C-alpha cells in the first residue's frame, strides 16, 4: 500500500489490526528464536503493538520500525514510557532504554541498525504488503539481518477473490518462494481462525487460516567460495 494509506488509517484510528493483548504465537514460540536475556528482537512494521512492551519487560532489547508517527508516539504514551528523540539517517529514533522505535520507511532502514539483532518477530509486516512489495520486503529483510538470525513469521491465508487486503493472503508456497534461498522454512502452527475473527466474516470470507513459521537461517557461503571451485 502507499504510505499515505497507512498514515490516514492511523490518523483516523482505523486500525482493526491492532491487538490489545500480547500475540499468543509470540508467547508460545519465542523460544525458537534462541534468545538470551538482553538480546535484541527486531519487529518490522510494528505499529503500537503491545508485543513490544512484552518483549522489553521480558528482558529483551527491542528494535521496531514503523511508518506512522501517530503509531510510535501512541505506543509511548499508552505504555507510560518516557523517550528521547534523535535522527537515524532518514528515520526518526524514539528511544526508551533498550527499546528503540525507528519512525519511517522500512526500506530506508540502515543496515547498521540491525547489527545487534538476534531474532525477528513478523506478525503484521509481510501480510500488510501487496504482492508487488512482498518479494522486495523479504529480500531486504534477509539482506539486513546479521548471519544466523531466525525469524518468527505469522501469516494469513484466504481466498483473495473474497476479500481484498490488507491484511493480504500469503500462502505457504509464497513464503517458501521468498525465503527458502536463505532460510529453512518450518511451519509450526496452522489453524482455521475464522470463527474467532468476526470482522473477516463480515468482509465475506468463508475460510481463514493462520500460520506460524520459524525461519532458521541457512549457512552463508564465504565470499569467493562458489560451488564447484
mmCIF file of C-alpha atoms in Angstrom, residues 34-181:
data_model
loop_
_atom_site.group_PDB
_atom_site.id
_atom_site.type_symbol
_atom_site.label_atom_id
_atom_site.label_comp_id
_atom_site.label_asym_id
_atom_site.label_seq_id
_atom_site.Cartn_x
_atom_site.Cartn_y
_atom_site.Cartn_z
ATOM 1 C CA UNK A 34 17.064 -18.901 20.929
ATOM 2 C CA UNK A 35 17.314 -15.577 22.723
ATOM 3 C CA UNK A 36 19.280 -14.812 25.829
ATOM 4 C CA UNK A 37 18.334 -12.018 28.207
ATOM 5 C CA UNK A 38 19.372 -8.716 26.677
ATOM 6 C CA UNK A 39 19.383 -9.996 23.094
ATOM 7 C CA UNK A 40 17.725 -7.689 20.583
ATOM 8 C CA UNK A 41 14.473 -8.569 18.802
ATOM 9 C CA UNK A 42 13.514 -6.759 15.611
ATOM 10 C CA UNK A 43 9.802 -6.106 14.968
ATOM 11 C CA UNK A 44 9.167 -4.731 11.458
ATOM 12 C CA UNK A 45 6.102 -2.580 10.743
ATOM 13 C CA UNK A 46 5.398 -2.715 14.461
ATOM 14 C CA UNK A 47 2.599 -0.163 14.845
ATOM 15 C CA UNK A 48 1.978 0.394 18.550
ATOM 16 C CA UNK A 49 1.949 -3.326 19.313
ATOM 17 C CA UNK A 50 1.849 -4.382 22.953
ATOM 18 C CA UNK A 51 4.227 -7.167 21.878
ATOM 19 C CA UNK A 52 6.982 -4.542 22.028
ATOM 20 C CA UNK A 53 6.339 -3.882 25.686
ATOM 21 C CA UNK A 54 6.070 -7.597 26.482
ATOM 22 C CA UNK A 55 9.431 -8.260 24.869
ATOM 23 C CA UNK A 56 11.030 -5.319 26.675
ATOM 24 C CA UNK A 57 9.667 -6.361 30.048
ATOM 25 C CA UNK A 58 10.863 -9.909 29.375
ATOM 26 C CA UNK A 59 14.381 -8.535 29.303
ATOM 27 C CA UNK A 60 14.958 -8.231 25.562
ATOM 28 C CA UNK A 61 16.334 -5.226 23.785
ATOM 29 C CA UNK A 62 13.763 -4.221 21.160
ATOM 30 C CA UNK A 63 14.112 -2.542 17.775
ATOM 31 C CA UNK A 64 10.969 -1.681 15.837
ATOM 32 C CA UNK A 65 10.379 0.183 12.609
ATOM 33 C CA UNK A 66 7.074 1.883 11.860
ATOM 34 C CA UNK A 67 5.936 4.335 9.190
ATOM 35 C CA UNK A 68 3.424 6.303 11.279
ATOM 36 C CA UNK A 69 4.470 8.932 13.806
ATOM 37 C CA UNK A 70 0.981 8.619 15.328
ATOM 38 C CA UNK A 71 1.565 4.919 15.985
ATOM 39 C CA UNK A 72 5.011 5.406 17.504
ATOM 40 C CA UNK A 73 4.028 8.277 19.775
ATOM 41 C CA UNK A 74 0.828 6.464 20.802
ATOM 42 C CA UNK A 75 2.892 3.450 21.848
ATOM 43 C CA UNK A 76 4.998 5.512 24.233
ATOM 44 C CA UNK A 77 2.018 7.408 25.650
ATOM 45 C CA UNK A 78 -0.015 4.240 26.217
ATOM 46 C CA UNK A 79 2.974 2.369 27.679
ATOM 47 C CA UNK A 80 3.886 5.223 30.008
ATOM 48 C CA UNK A 81 7.482 5.138 28.757
ATOM 49 C CA UNK A 82 9.393 8.428 28.589
ATOM 50 C CA UNK A 83 11.520 8.688 25.472
ATOM 51 C CA UNK A 84 14.136 10.790 23.745
ATOM 52 C CA UNK A 85 14.246 11.533 20.037
ATOM 53 C CA UNK A 86 17.168 11.618 17.637
ATOM 54 C CA UNK A 87 17.854 11.234 13.931
ATOM 55 C CA UNK A 88 18.855 7.944 12.355
ATOM 56 C CA UNK A 89 19.581 8.659 8.716
ATOM 57 C CA UNK A 90 16.214 9.263 7.049
ATOM 58 C CA UNK A 91 14.327 7.916 10.074
ATOM 59 C CA UNK A 92 13.460 9.386 13.453
ATOM 60 C CA UNK A 93 14.520 7.366 16.506
ATOM 61 C CA UNK A 94 12.355 7.216 19.646
ATOM 62 C CA UNK A 95 14.213 5.536 22.494
ATOM 63 C CA UNK A 96 13.429 4.335 26.000
ATOM 64 C CA UNK A 97 16.407 2.457 27.411
ATOM 65 C CA UNK A 98 16.996 -0.597 25.241
ATOM 66 C CA UNK A 99 13.690 -0.144 23.397
ATOM 67 C CA UNK A 100 14.072 1.798 20.169
ATOM 68 C CA UNK A 101 11.415 2.554 17.557
ATOM 69 C CA UNK A 102 12.551 3.965 14.245
ATOM 70 C CA UNK A 103 9.857 6.014 12.529
ATOM 71 C CA UNK A 104 9.962 5.975 8.759
ATOM 72 C CA UNK A 105 10.019 3.702 5.726
ATOM 73 C CA UNK A 106 11.285 0.153 6.316
ATOM 74 C CA UNK A 107 13.176 0.336 3.020
ATOM 75 C CA UNK A 108 15.159 3.335 4.319
ATOM 76 C CA UNK A 109 16.394 1.380 7.348
ATOM 77 C CA UNK A 110 20.216 1.481 7.573
ATOM 78 C CA UNK A 111 21.721 -1.992 7.772
ATOM 79 C CA UNK A 112 23.970 -0.928 10.654
ATOM 80 C CA UNK A 113 20.894 -0.529 12.858
ATOM 81 C CA UNK A 114 20.286 -4.290 12.757
ATOM 82 C CA UNK A 115 23.843 -5.330 13.594
ATOM 83 C CA UNK A 116 22.863 -6.343 17.153
ATOM 84 C CA UNK A 117 19.599 -8.101 16.222
ATOM 85 C CA UNK A 118 19.381 -11.740 17.312
ATOM 86 C CA UNK A 119 15.773 -12.563 16.417
ATOM 87 C CA UNK A 120 12.832 -11.235 14.399
ATOM 88 C CA UNK A 121 9.094 -11.297 15.051
ATOM 89 C CA UNK A 122 6.966 -10.501 11.993
ATOM 90 C CA UNK A 123 3.283 -10.621 12.845
ATOM 91 C CA UNK A 124 1.993 -7.830 10.655
ATOM 92 C CA UNK A 125 4.650 -6.814 8.123
ATOM 93 C CA UNK A 126 4.606 -9.347 5.295
ATOM 94 C CA UNK A 127 0.808 -9.621 5.295
ATOM 95 C CA UNK A 128 0.439 -5.827 5.300
ATOM 96 C CA UNK A 129 2.159 -5.524 1.939
ATOM 97 C CA UNK A 130 0.652 -6.045 -1.520
ATOM 98 C CA UNK A 131 2.159 -8.748 -3.705
ATOM 99 C CA UNK A 132 4.354 -6.323 -5.662
ATOM 100 C CA UNK A 133 6.185 -5.312 -2.454
ATOM 101 C CA UNK A 134 6.422 -8.639 -0.623
ATOM 102 C CA UNK A 135 9.366 -10.018 -2.601
ATOM 103 C CA UNK A 136 11.209 -6.726 -2.111
ATOM 104 C CA UNK A 137 10.479 -6.797 1.616
ATOM 105 C CA UNK A 138 11.666 -10.395 2.017
ATOM 106 C CA UNK A 139 14.872 -9.725 0.092
ATOM 107 C CA UNK A 140 15.586 -6.566 2.074
ATOM 108 C CA UNK A 141 14.915 -8.270 5.417
ATOM 109 C CA UNK A 142 17.203 -11.175 4.505
ATOM 110 C CA UNK A 143 19.948 -8.747 3.459
ATOM 111 C CA UNK A 144 19.642 -6.573 6.584
ATOM 112 C CA UNK A 145 19.902 -9.375 9.129
ATOM 113 C CA UNK A 146 23.253 -10.475 10.540
ATOM 114 C CA UNK A 147 24.192 -14.126 9.873
ATOM 115 C CA UNK A 148 22.387 -16.707 11.981
ATOM 116 C CA UNK A 149 19.294 -14.666 12.923
ATOM 117 C CA UNK A 150 15.998 -16.636 12.980
ATOM 118 C CA UNK A 151 12.541 -15.246 12.260
ATOM 119 C CA UNK A 152 9.096 -15.996 13.676
ATOM 120 C CA UNK A 153 6.586 -15.191 10.951
ATOM 121 C CA UNK A 154 2.785 -15.100 11.212
ATOM 122 C CA UNK A 155 0.670 -15.160 8.042
ATOM 123 C CA UNK A 156 -2.947 -15.422 6.940
ATOM 124 C CA UNK A 157 -4.383 -17.462 4.072
ATOM 125 C CA UNK A 158 -7.767 -16.893 2.484
ATOM 126 C CA UNK A 159 -9.341 -16.501 -0.927
ATOM 127 C CA UNK A 160 -8.181 -13.131 -2.220
ATOM 128 C CA UNK A 161 -11.241 -13.209 -4.515
ATOM 129 C CA UNK A 162 -13.497 -12.992 -1.431
ATOM 130 C CA UNK A 163 -11.682 -10.084 0.217
ATOM 131 C CA UNK A 164 -9.055 -7.585 -0.747
ATOM 132 C CA UNK A 165 -6.287 -6.783 1.712
ATOM 133 C CA UNK A 166 -4.751 -5.572 3.830
ATOM 134 C CA UNK A 167 -4.117 -7.863 5.548
ATOM 135 C CA UNK A 168 -3.250 -9.869 2.447
ATOM 136 C CA UNK A 169 -3.351 -13.606 1.943
ATOM 137 C CA UNK A 170 0.182 -15.033 1.766
ATOM 138 C CA UNK A 171 0.126 -18.772 1.009
ATOM 139 C CA UNK A 172 2.840 -21.120 2.203
ATOM 140 C CA UNK A 173 4.125 -21.535 -1.342
ATOM 141 C CA UNK A 174 4.848 -17.803 -1.464
ATOM 142 C CA UNK A 175 6.539 -17.806 1.944
ATOM 143 C CA UNK A 176 8.833 -20.561 0.715
ATOM 144 C CA UNK A 177 9.488 -18.802 -2.585
ATOM 145 C CA UNK A 178 10.540 -15.636 -0.757
ATOM 146 C CA UNK A 179 12.639 -17.157 1.998
ATOM 147 C CA UNK A 180 13.915 -20.655 1.182
ATOM 148 C CA UNK A 181 17.048 -19.329 -0.501
#
